[in-house]
Coordinates of C-alpha atoms in Angstrom, one line a residue:
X1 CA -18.9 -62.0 16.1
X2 CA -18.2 -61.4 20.0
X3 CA -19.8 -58.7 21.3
X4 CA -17.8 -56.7 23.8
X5 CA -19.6 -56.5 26.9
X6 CA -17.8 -53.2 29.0
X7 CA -19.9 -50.3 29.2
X8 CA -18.3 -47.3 28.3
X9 CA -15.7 -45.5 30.6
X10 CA -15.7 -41.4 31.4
X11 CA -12.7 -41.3 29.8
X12 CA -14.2 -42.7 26.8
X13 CA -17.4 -40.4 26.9
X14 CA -15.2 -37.7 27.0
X15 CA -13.2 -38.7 24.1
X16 CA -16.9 -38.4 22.1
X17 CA -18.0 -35.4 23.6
X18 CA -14.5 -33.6 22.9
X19 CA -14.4 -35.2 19.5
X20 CA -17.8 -33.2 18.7
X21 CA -17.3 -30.4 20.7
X22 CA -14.0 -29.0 18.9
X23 CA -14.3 -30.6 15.4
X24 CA -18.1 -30.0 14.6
X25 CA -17.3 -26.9 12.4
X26 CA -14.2 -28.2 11.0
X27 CA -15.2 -30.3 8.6
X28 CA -18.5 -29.2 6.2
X29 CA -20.0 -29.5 2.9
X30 CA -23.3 -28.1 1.9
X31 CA -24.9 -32.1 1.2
X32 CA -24.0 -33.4 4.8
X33 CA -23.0 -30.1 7.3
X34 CA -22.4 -31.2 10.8
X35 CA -22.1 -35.0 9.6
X36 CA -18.4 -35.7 9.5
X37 CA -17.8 -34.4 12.9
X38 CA -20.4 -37.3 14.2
X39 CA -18.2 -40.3 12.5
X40 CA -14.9 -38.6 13.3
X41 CA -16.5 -38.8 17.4
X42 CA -17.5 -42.0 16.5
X43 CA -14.1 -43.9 15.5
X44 CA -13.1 -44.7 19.4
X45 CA -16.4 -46.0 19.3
X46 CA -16.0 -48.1 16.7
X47 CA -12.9 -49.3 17.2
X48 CA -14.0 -50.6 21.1
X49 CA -17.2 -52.8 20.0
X50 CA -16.7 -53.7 16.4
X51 CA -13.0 -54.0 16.4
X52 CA -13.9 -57.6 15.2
X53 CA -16.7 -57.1 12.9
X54 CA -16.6 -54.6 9.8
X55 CA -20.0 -54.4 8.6
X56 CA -21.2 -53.7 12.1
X57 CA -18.4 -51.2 12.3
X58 CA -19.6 -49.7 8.7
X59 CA -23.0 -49.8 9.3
X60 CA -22.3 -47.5 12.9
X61 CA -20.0 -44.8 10.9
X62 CA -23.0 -44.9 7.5
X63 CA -25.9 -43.6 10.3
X64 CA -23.4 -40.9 11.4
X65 CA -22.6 -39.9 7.8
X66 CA -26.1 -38.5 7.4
X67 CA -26.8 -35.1 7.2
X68 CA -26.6 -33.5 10.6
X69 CA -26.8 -29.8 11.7
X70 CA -27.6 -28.0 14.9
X71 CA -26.6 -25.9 17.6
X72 CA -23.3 -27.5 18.7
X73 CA -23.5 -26.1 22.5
X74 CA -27.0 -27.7 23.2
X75 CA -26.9 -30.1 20.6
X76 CA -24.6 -32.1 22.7
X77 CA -28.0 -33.5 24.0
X78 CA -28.9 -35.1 21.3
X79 CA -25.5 -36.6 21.2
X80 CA -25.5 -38.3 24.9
X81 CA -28.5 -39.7 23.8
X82 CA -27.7 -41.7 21.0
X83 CA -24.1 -42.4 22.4
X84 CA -26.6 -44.2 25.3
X85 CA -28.8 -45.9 22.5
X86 CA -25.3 -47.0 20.6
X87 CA -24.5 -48.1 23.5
X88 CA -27.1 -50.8 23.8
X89 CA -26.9 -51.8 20.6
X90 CA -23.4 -52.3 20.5
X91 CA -24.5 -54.4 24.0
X92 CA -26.7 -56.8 21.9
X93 CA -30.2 -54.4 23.5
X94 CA -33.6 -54.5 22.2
X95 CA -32.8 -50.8 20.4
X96 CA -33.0 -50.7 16.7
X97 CA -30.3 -49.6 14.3
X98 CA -32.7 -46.9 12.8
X99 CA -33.8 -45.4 16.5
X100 CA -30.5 -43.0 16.3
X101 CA -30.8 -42.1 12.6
X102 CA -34.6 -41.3 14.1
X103 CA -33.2 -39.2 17.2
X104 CA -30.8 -36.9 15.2
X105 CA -33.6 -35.9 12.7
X106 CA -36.4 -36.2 15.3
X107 CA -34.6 -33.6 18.0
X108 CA -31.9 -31.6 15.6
X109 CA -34.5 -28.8 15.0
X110 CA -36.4 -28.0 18.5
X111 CA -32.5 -28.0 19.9
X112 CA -31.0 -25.8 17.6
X113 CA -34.2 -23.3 18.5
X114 CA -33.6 -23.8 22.0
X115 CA -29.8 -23.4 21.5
X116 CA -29.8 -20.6 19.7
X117 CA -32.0 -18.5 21.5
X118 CA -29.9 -19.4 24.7
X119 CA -26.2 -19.0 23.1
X120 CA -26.9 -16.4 20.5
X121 CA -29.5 -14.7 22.2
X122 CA -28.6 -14.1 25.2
X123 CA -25.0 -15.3 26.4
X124 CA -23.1 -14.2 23.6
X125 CA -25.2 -10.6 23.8
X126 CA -24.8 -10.4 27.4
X127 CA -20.7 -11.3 26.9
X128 CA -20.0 -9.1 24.3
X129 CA -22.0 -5.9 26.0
X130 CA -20.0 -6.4 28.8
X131 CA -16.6 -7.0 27.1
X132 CA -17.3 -3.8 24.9
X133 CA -18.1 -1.6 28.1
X134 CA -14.6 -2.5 29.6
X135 CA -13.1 -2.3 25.8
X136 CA -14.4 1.1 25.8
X137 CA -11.8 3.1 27.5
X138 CA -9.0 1.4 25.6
X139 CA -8.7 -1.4 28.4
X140 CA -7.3 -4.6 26.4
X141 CA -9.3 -6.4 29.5
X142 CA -12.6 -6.3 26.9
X143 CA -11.8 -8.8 24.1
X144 CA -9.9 -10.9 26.8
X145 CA -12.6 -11.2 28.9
X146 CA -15.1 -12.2 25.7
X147 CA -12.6 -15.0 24.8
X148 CA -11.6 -16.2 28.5
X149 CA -15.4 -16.2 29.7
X150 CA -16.8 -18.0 26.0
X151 CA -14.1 -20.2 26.1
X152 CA -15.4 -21.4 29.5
X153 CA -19.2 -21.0 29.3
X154 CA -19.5 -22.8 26.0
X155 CA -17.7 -26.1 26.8
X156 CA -19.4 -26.6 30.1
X157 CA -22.9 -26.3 28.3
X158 CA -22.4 -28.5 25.8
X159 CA -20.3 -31.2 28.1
X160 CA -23.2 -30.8 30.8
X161 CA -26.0 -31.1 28.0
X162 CA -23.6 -34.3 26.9
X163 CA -23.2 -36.1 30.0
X164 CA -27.0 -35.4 31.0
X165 CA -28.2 -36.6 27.5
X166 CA -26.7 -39.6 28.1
X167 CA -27.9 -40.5 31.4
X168 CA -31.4 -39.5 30.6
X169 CA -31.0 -41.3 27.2
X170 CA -34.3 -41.6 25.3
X171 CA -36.2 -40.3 28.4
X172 CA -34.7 -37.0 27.6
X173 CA -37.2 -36.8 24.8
X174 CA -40.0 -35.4 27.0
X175 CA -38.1 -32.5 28.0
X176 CA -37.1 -31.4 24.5
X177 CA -40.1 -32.2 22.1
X178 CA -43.6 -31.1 22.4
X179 CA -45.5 -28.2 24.3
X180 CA -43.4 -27.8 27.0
X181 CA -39.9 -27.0 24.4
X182 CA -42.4 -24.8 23.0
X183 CA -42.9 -22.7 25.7
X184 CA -39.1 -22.6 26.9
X185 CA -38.0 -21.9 23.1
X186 CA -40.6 -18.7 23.5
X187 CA -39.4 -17.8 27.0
X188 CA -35.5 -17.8 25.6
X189 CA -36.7 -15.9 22.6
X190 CA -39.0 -13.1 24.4
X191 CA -35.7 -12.7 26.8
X192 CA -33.4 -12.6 23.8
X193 CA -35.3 -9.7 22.7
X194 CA -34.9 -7.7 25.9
X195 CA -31.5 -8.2 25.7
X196 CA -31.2 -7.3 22.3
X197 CA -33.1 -4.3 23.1
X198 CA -31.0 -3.3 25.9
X199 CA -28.0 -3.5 23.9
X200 CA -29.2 -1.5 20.9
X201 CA -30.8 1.1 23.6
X202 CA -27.5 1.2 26.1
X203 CA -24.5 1.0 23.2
X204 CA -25.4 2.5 20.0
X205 CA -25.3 6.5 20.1
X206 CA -27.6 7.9 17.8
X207 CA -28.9 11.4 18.2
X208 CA -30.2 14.5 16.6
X209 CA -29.2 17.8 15.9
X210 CA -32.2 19.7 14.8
X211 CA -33.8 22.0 16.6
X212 CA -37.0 23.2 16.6
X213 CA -38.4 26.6 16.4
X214 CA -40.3 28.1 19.3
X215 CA -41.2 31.8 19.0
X216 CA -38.1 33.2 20.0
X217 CA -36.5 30.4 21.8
X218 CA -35.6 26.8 20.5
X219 CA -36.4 23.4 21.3
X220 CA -33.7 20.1 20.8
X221 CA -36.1 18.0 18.6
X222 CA -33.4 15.3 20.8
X223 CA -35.4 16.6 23.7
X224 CA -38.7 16.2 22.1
X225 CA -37.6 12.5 21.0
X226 CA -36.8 11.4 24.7
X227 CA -39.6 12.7 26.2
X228 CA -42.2 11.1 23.5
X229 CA -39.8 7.4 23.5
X230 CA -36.1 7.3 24.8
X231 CA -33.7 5.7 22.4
X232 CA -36.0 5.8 19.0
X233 CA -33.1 6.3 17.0
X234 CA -31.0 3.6 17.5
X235 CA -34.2 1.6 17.6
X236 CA -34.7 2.9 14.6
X237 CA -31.1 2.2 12.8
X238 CA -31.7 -1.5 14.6
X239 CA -34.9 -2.2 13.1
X240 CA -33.6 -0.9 9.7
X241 CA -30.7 -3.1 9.7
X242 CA -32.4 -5.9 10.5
X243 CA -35.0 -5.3 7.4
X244 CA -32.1 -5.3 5.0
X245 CA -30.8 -8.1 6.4
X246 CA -34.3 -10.1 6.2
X247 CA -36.2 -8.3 3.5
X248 CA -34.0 -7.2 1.3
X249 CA -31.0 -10.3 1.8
X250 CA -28.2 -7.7 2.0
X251 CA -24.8 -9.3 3.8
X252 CA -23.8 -8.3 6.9
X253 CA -21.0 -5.8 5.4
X254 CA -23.6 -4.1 3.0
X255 CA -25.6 -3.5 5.7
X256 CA -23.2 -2.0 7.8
X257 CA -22.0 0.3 4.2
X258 CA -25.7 1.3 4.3
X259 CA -25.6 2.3 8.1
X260 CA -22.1 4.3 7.9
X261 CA -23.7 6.2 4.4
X262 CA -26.5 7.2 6.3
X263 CA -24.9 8.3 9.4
X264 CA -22.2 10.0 7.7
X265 CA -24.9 11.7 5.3
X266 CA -26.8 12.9 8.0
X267 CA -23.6 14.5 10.0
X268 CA -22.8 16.3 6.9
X269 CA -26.1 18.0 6.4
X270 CA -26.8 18.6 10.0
X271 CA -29.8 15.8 11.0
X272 CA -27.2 13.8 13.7

Protein backbone atom coordinates (compact mmCIF):
# COMPACT_ATOMS: atom_id res chain seq x y z
CA UNK A 1 0.00 0.00 0.00
CA UNK A 2 1.33 3.70 -0.34
CA UNK A 3 2.70 4.93 2.60
CA UNK A 4 1.90 8.54 3.25
CA UNK A 5 5.03 10.29 3.72
CA UNK A 6 3.91 14.01 5.67
CA UNK A 7 4.95 14.18 9.16
CA UNK A 8 2.41 15.04 11.42
CA UNK A 9 1.19 18.78 11.74
CA UNK A 10 0.56 20.74 15.31
CA UNK A 11 -2.79 20.81 14.50
CA UNK A 12 -2.81 17.16 14.25
CA UNK A 13 -0.78 16.55 17.51
CA UNK A 14 -3.15 18.56 19.18
CA UNK A 15 -6.14 16.72 17.91
CA UNK A 16 -4.27 13.49 19.84
CA UNK A 17 -3.32 15.17 22.85
CA UNK A 18 -6.97 16.78 23.22
CA UNK A 19 -8.51 13.51 22.15
CA UNK A 20 -6.75 11.90 25.40
CA UNK A 21 -6.78 14.70 27.51
CA UNK A 22 -10.68 15.18 27.82
CA UNK A 23 -11.97 11.58 26.96
CA UNK A 24 -9.53 9.47 29.05
CA UNK A 25 -12.14 8.94 31.92
CA UNK A 26 -15.05 8.76 29.70
CA UNK A 27 -15.05 5.72 28.53
CA UNK A 28 -13.90 2.55 31.14
CA UNK A 29 -14.47 -0.99 31.93
CA UNK A 30 -12.71 -2.87 34.59
CA UNK A 31 -10.89 -5.44 31.69
CA UNK A 32 -9.25 -2.49 29.58
CA UNK A 33 -9.52 1.11 31.93
CA UNK A 34 -7.87 3.93 30.16
CA UNK A 35 -7.75 1.86 26.80
CA UNK A 36 -10.61 3.21 24.73
CA UNK A 37 -9.62 6.69 25.13
CA UNK A 38 -6.12 5.69 23.37
CA UNK A 39 -7.98 4.33 19.95
CA UNK A 40 -10.61 7.07 20.21
CA UNK A 41 -7.08 9.66 20.06
CA UNK A 42 -5.91 7.38 17.60
CA UNK A 43 -8.76 7.51 14.74
CA UNK A 44 -7.20 10.94 13.03
CA UNK A 45 -4.31 8.97 13.18
CA UNK A 46 -5.50 6.29 11.49
CA UNK A 47 -7.37 7.76 9.10
CA UNK A 48 -4.08 10.08 7.77
CA UNK A 49 -1.62 6.92 7.14
CA UNK A 50 -3.70 3.89 6.67
CA UNK A 51 -6.62 5.47 4.97
CA UNK A 52 -5.61 2.94 2.18
CA UNK A 53 -4.81 -0.11 4.07
CA UNK A 54 -7.17 -1.81 6.78
CA UNK A 55 -5.11 -4.30 8.41
CA UNK A 56 -2.45 -1.71 8.98
CA UNK A 57 -5.25 0.53 10.19
CA UNK A 58 -6.57 -2.51 12.52
CA UNK A 59 -3.51 -3.64 13.67
CA UNK A 60 -2.70 0.39 14.91
CA UNK A 61 -6.25 0.68 16.81
CA UNK A 62 -5.72 -3.54 18.36
CA UNK A 63 -2.24 -2.11 20.21
CA UNK A 64 -4.30 0.77 21.58
CA UNK A 65 -7.11 -1.48 22.72
CA UNK A 66 -4.89 -2.97 25.37
CA UNK A 67 -5.29 -2.39 28.85
CA UNK A 68 -3.99 1.06 29.67
CA UNK A 69 -4.16 3.11 33.02
CA UNK A 70 -2.26 5.93 34.51
CA UNK A 71 -2.12 9.30 35.65
CA UNK A 72 -3.70 11.25 32.76
CA UNK A 73 -1.86 14.74 33.53
CA UNK A 74 1.68 13.22 33.36
CA UNK A 75 0.81 10.28 31.46
CA UNK A 76 0.58 12.45 28.45
CA UNK A 77 4.39 11.49 28.35
CA UNK A 78 4.05 8.32 27.56
CA UNK A 79 1.66 9.39 24.93
CA UNK A 80 4.05 11.89 22.88
CA UNK A 81 6.26 9.11 22.86
CA UNK A 82 4.59 6.51 21.12
CA UNK A 83 2.60 9.14 18.96
CA UNK A 84 6.66 9.83 17.85
CA UNK A 85 7.36 5.86 17.50
CA UNK A 86 3.75 5.60 15.47
CA UNK A 87 4.97 8.03 13.68
CA UNK A 88 7.90 6.15 12.19
CA UNK A 89 6.25 3.29 11.70
CA UNK A 90 3.53 4.68 9.89
CA UNK A 91 6.85 6.40 7.86
CA UNK A 92 8.09 2.88 6.89
CA UNK A 93 11.12 3.30 10.21
CA UNK A 94 13.22 0.70 11.59
CA UNK A 95 10.62 0.77 14.82
CA UNK A 96 8.75 -2.43 15.56
CA UNK A 97 4.96 -2.78 15.88
CA UNK A 98 5.39 -4.27 19.44
CA UNK A 99 7.96 -1.17 20.73
CA UNK A 100 4.61 0.91 21.69
CA UNK A 101 2.57 -1.97 23.14
CA UNK A 102 6.29 -2.25 25.14
CA UNK A 103 6.29 1.70 26.08
CA UNK A 104 2.73 1.86 27.50
CA UNK A 105 3.34 -1.19 29.92
CA UNK A 106 7.08 -0.37 30.32
CA UNK A 107 6.43 3.49 31.58
CA UNK A 108 2.47 3.36 32.73
CA UNK A 109 3.57 2.62 36.35
CA UNK A 110 6.72 4.91 37.35
CA UNK A 111 4.34 7.83 35.66
CA UNK A 112 1.39 7.29 37.41
CA UNK A 113 3.81 7.40 40.74
CA UNK A 114 5.33 10.38 39.57
CA UNK A 115 1.96 11.81 38.59
CA UNK A 116 0.31 11.31 41.44
CA UNK A 117 2.53 12.48 43.94
CA UNK A 118 2.72 15.79 41.84
CA UNK A 119 -1.20 16.32 40.99
CA UNK A 120 -2.67 14.61 44.04
CA UNK A 121 -0.05 15.39 46.29
CA UNK A 122 0.71 18.50 46.05
CA UNK A 123 -1.27 20.71 43.43
CA UNK A 124 -4.60 19.73 44.14
CA UNK A 125 -3.71 20.09 48.20
CA UNK A 126 -2.12 23.24 47.68
CA UNK A 127 -5.47 24.41 45.35
CA UNK A 128 -7.96 23.31 47.48
CA UNK A 129 -6.22 24.85 50.94
CA UNK A 130 -6.19 27.91 49.26
CA UNK A 131 -9.69 27.93 47.71
CA UNK A 132 -11.08 26.78 51.18
CA UNK A 133 -9.26 29.74 53.07
CA UNK A 134 -11.06 32.31 50.66
CA UNK A 135 -14.35 29.93 50.85
CA UNK A 136 -14.18 30.41 54.39
CA UNK A 137 -15.81 33.66 55.03
CA UNK A 138 -18.67 32.83 52.68
CA UNK A 139 -16.73 34.42 49.55
CA UNK A 140 -18.15 32.36 46.37
CA UNK A 141 -14.37 33.45 45.12
CA UNK A 142 -13.19 29.78 46.83
CA UNK A 143 -14.73 27.07 44.63
CA UNK A 144 -14.24 29.51 41.60
CA UNK A 145 -10.87 29.87 42.04
CA UNK A 146 -10.34 25.66 42.57
CA UNK A 147 -12.09 25.26 39.24
CA UNK A 148 -10.65 28.40 37.18
CA UNK A 149 -6.94 27.63 38.40
CA UNK A 150 -7.35 23.35 37.94
CA UNK A 151 -8.93 23.95 34.80
CA UNK A 152 -5.73 25.79 33.71
CA UNK A 153 -2.90 23.97 35.57
CA UNK A 154 -4.03 20.56 34.56
CA UNK A 155 -4.21 20.98 30.71
CA UNK A 156 -0.90 22.74 30.49
CA UNK A 157 0.86 19.78 32.31
CA UNK A 158 -0.42 17.18 30.51
CA UNK A 159 -0.10 19.15 26.87
CA UNK A 160 3.54 20.18 27.95
CA UNK A 161 4.35 16.54 29.18
CA UNK A 162 2.66 15.68 25.44
CA UNK A 163 4.45 17.81 23.27
CA UNK A 164 7.85 17.13 25.17
CA UNK A 165 7.27 13.31 25.10
CA UNK A 166 7.13 13.51 21.67
CA UNK A 167 10.09 15.40 20.85
CA UNK A 168 12.23 13.49 23.19
CA UNK A 169 10.52 10.23 21.89
CA UNK A 170 12.18 7.04 23.15
CA UNK A 171 15.03 9.15 24.61
CA UNK A 172 12.63 10.31 27.22
CA UNK A 173 13.03 6.87 28.71
CA UNK A 174 16.08 7.87 30.76
CA UNK A 175 14.39 10.48 32.48
CA UNK A 176 11.43 8.44 33.60
CA UNK A 177 12.74 4.83 34.36
CA UNK A 178 15.39 3.78 36.73
CA UNK A 179 17.25 5.42 39.83
CA UNK A 180 16.89 8.72 38.98
CA UNK A 181 12.53 8.43 38.79
CA UNK A 182 13.24 6.82 41.89
CA UNK A 183 14.59 9.50 43.62
CA UNK A 184 12.11 12.38 42.09
CA UNK A 185 9.02 9.87 42.90
CA UNK A 186 10.49 10.04 46.69
CA UNK A 187 11.19 13.83 46.61
CA UNK A 188 7.40 14.46 45.29
CA UNK A 189 6.18 12.06 47.95
CA UNK A 190 8.37 13.37 51.08
CA UNK A 191 6.86 16.99 49.88
CA UNK A 192 3.39 15.56 49.49
CA UNK A 193 3.58 14.74 52.99
CA UNK A 194 4.50 18.20 54.23
CA UNK A 195 1.77 19.44 52.50
CA UNK A 196 -0.49 17.08 53.67
CA UNK A 197 0.66 17.81 57.04
CA UNK A 198 0.25 21.49 56.72
CA UNK A 199 -3.17 21.14 55.73
CA UNK A 200 -4.33 18.68 58.41
CA UNK A 201 -2.29 21.03 61.04
CA UNK A 202 -3.58 24.72 59.46
CA UNK A 203 -7.45 23.62 58.58
CA UNK A 204 -8.88 21.06 60.72
CA UNK A 205 -9.95 22.46 64.34
CA UNK A 206 -9.64 19.97 66.86
CA UNK A 207 -9.29 20.85 70.50
CA UNK A 208 -9.92 19.88 74.07
CA UNK A 209 -11.93 20.78 76.72
CA UNK A 210 -10.52 19.15 79.77
CA UNK A 211 -8.90 20.69 82.23
CA UNK A 212 -6.65 19.54 84.58
CA UNK A 213 -6.48 19.87 88.27
CA UNK A 214 -3.78 21.84 89.91
CA UNK A 215 -4.15 22.39 93.65
CA UNK A 216 -6.39 25.02 93.62
CA UNK A 217 -6.07 26.40 90.21
CA UNK A 218 -6.57 24.55 86.72
CA UNK A 219 -4.61 23.83 83.81
CA UNK A 220 -6.22 23.57 79.86
CA UNK A 221 -4.97 19.96 79.21
CA UNK A 222 -5.22 22.11 75.36
CA UNK A 223 -2.42 24.08 76.90
CA UNK A 224 -0.47 21.08 78.06
CA UNK A 225 -1.08 19.46 74.39
CA UNK A 226 0.58 22.56 72.58
CA UNK A 227 3.26 22.94 74.63
CA UNK A 228 4.35 18.95 74.50
CA UNK A 229 3.31 18.90 70.22
CA UNK A 230 1.10 21.65 68.53
CA UNK A 231 -1.73 20.26 66.51
CA UNK A 232 -1.74 16.41 67.99
CA UNK A 233 -5.32 16.22 67.63
CA UNK A 234 -6.05 16.77 64.24
CA UNK A 235 -2.91 14.74 63.64
CA UNK A 236 -4.43 12.40 65.45
CA UNK A 237 -8.19 12.38 63.68
CA UNK A 238 -5.74 12.35 60.26
CA UNK A 239 -3.86 9.42 61.14
CA UNK A 240 -7.09 7.62 62.31
CA UNK A 241 -8.86 8.27 59.15
CA UNK A 242 -6.31 7.22 57.17
CA UNK A 243 -6.05 3.69 59.08
CA UNK A 244 -9.70 3.06 58.34
CA UNK A 245 -9.35 3.84 55.06
CA UNK A 246 -6.09 1.48 54.63
CA UNK A 247 -6.53 -1.10 57.37
CA UNK A 248 -9.78 -1.55 57.86
CA UNK A 249 -11.12 -0.75 53.83
CA UNK A 250 -13.83 1.55 55.10
CA UNK A 251 -15.23 4.12 52.08
CA UNK A 252 -14.56 7.47 52.10
CA UNK A 253 -18.28 8.26 53.62
CA UNK A 254 -17.88 5.67 56.48
CA UNK A 255 -14.97 7.13 57.37
CA UNK A 256 -16.16 10.46 57.52
CA UNK A 257 -19.62 8.76 59.71
CA UNK A 258 -16.93 7.49 62.04
CA UNK A 259 -15.12 11.04 62.37
CA UNK A 260 -18.55 13.11 62.87
CA UNK A 261 -19.68 10.08 65.69
CA UNK A 262 -16.60 10.65 67.41
CA UNK A 263 -16.50 14.31 67.39
CA UNK A 264 -20.01 14.73 68.09
CA UNK A 265 -19.56 12.04 71.10
CA UNK A 266 -16.93 13.79 72.47
CA UNK A 267 -18.72 17.46 72.44
CA UNK A 268 -21.54 15.84 74.21
CA UNK A 269 -19.60 14.46 77.08
CA UNK A 270 -17.23 17.29 77.47
CA UNK A 271 -13.63 15.84 75.88
CA UNK A 272 -13.70 18.61 72.62
Amino acid sequence: MEKVEQRLSKKELRQIWKRWGFTHLSSMSYEKLQAHAWAFSYLPFAEKYYKNDPDAKRRLLLRHSMFYNTEPQTGQLINGIVASLEEEIALGGDVPEEMPINIKTTLMGPLAGIGDSIIQGIIVPILLSIGMGLAAGGNALGPVFYLVSYGIIGPLISYLCFMNGYRLGVNAIDVIIGENAKRITDAFNILGIMVVGGLAASNIALTTAIKIPMGDEVQKLQDVLDGIFPSILPLGMVLLAWYLLTSKQLTATKVILVLTVISAVGVVIGVF
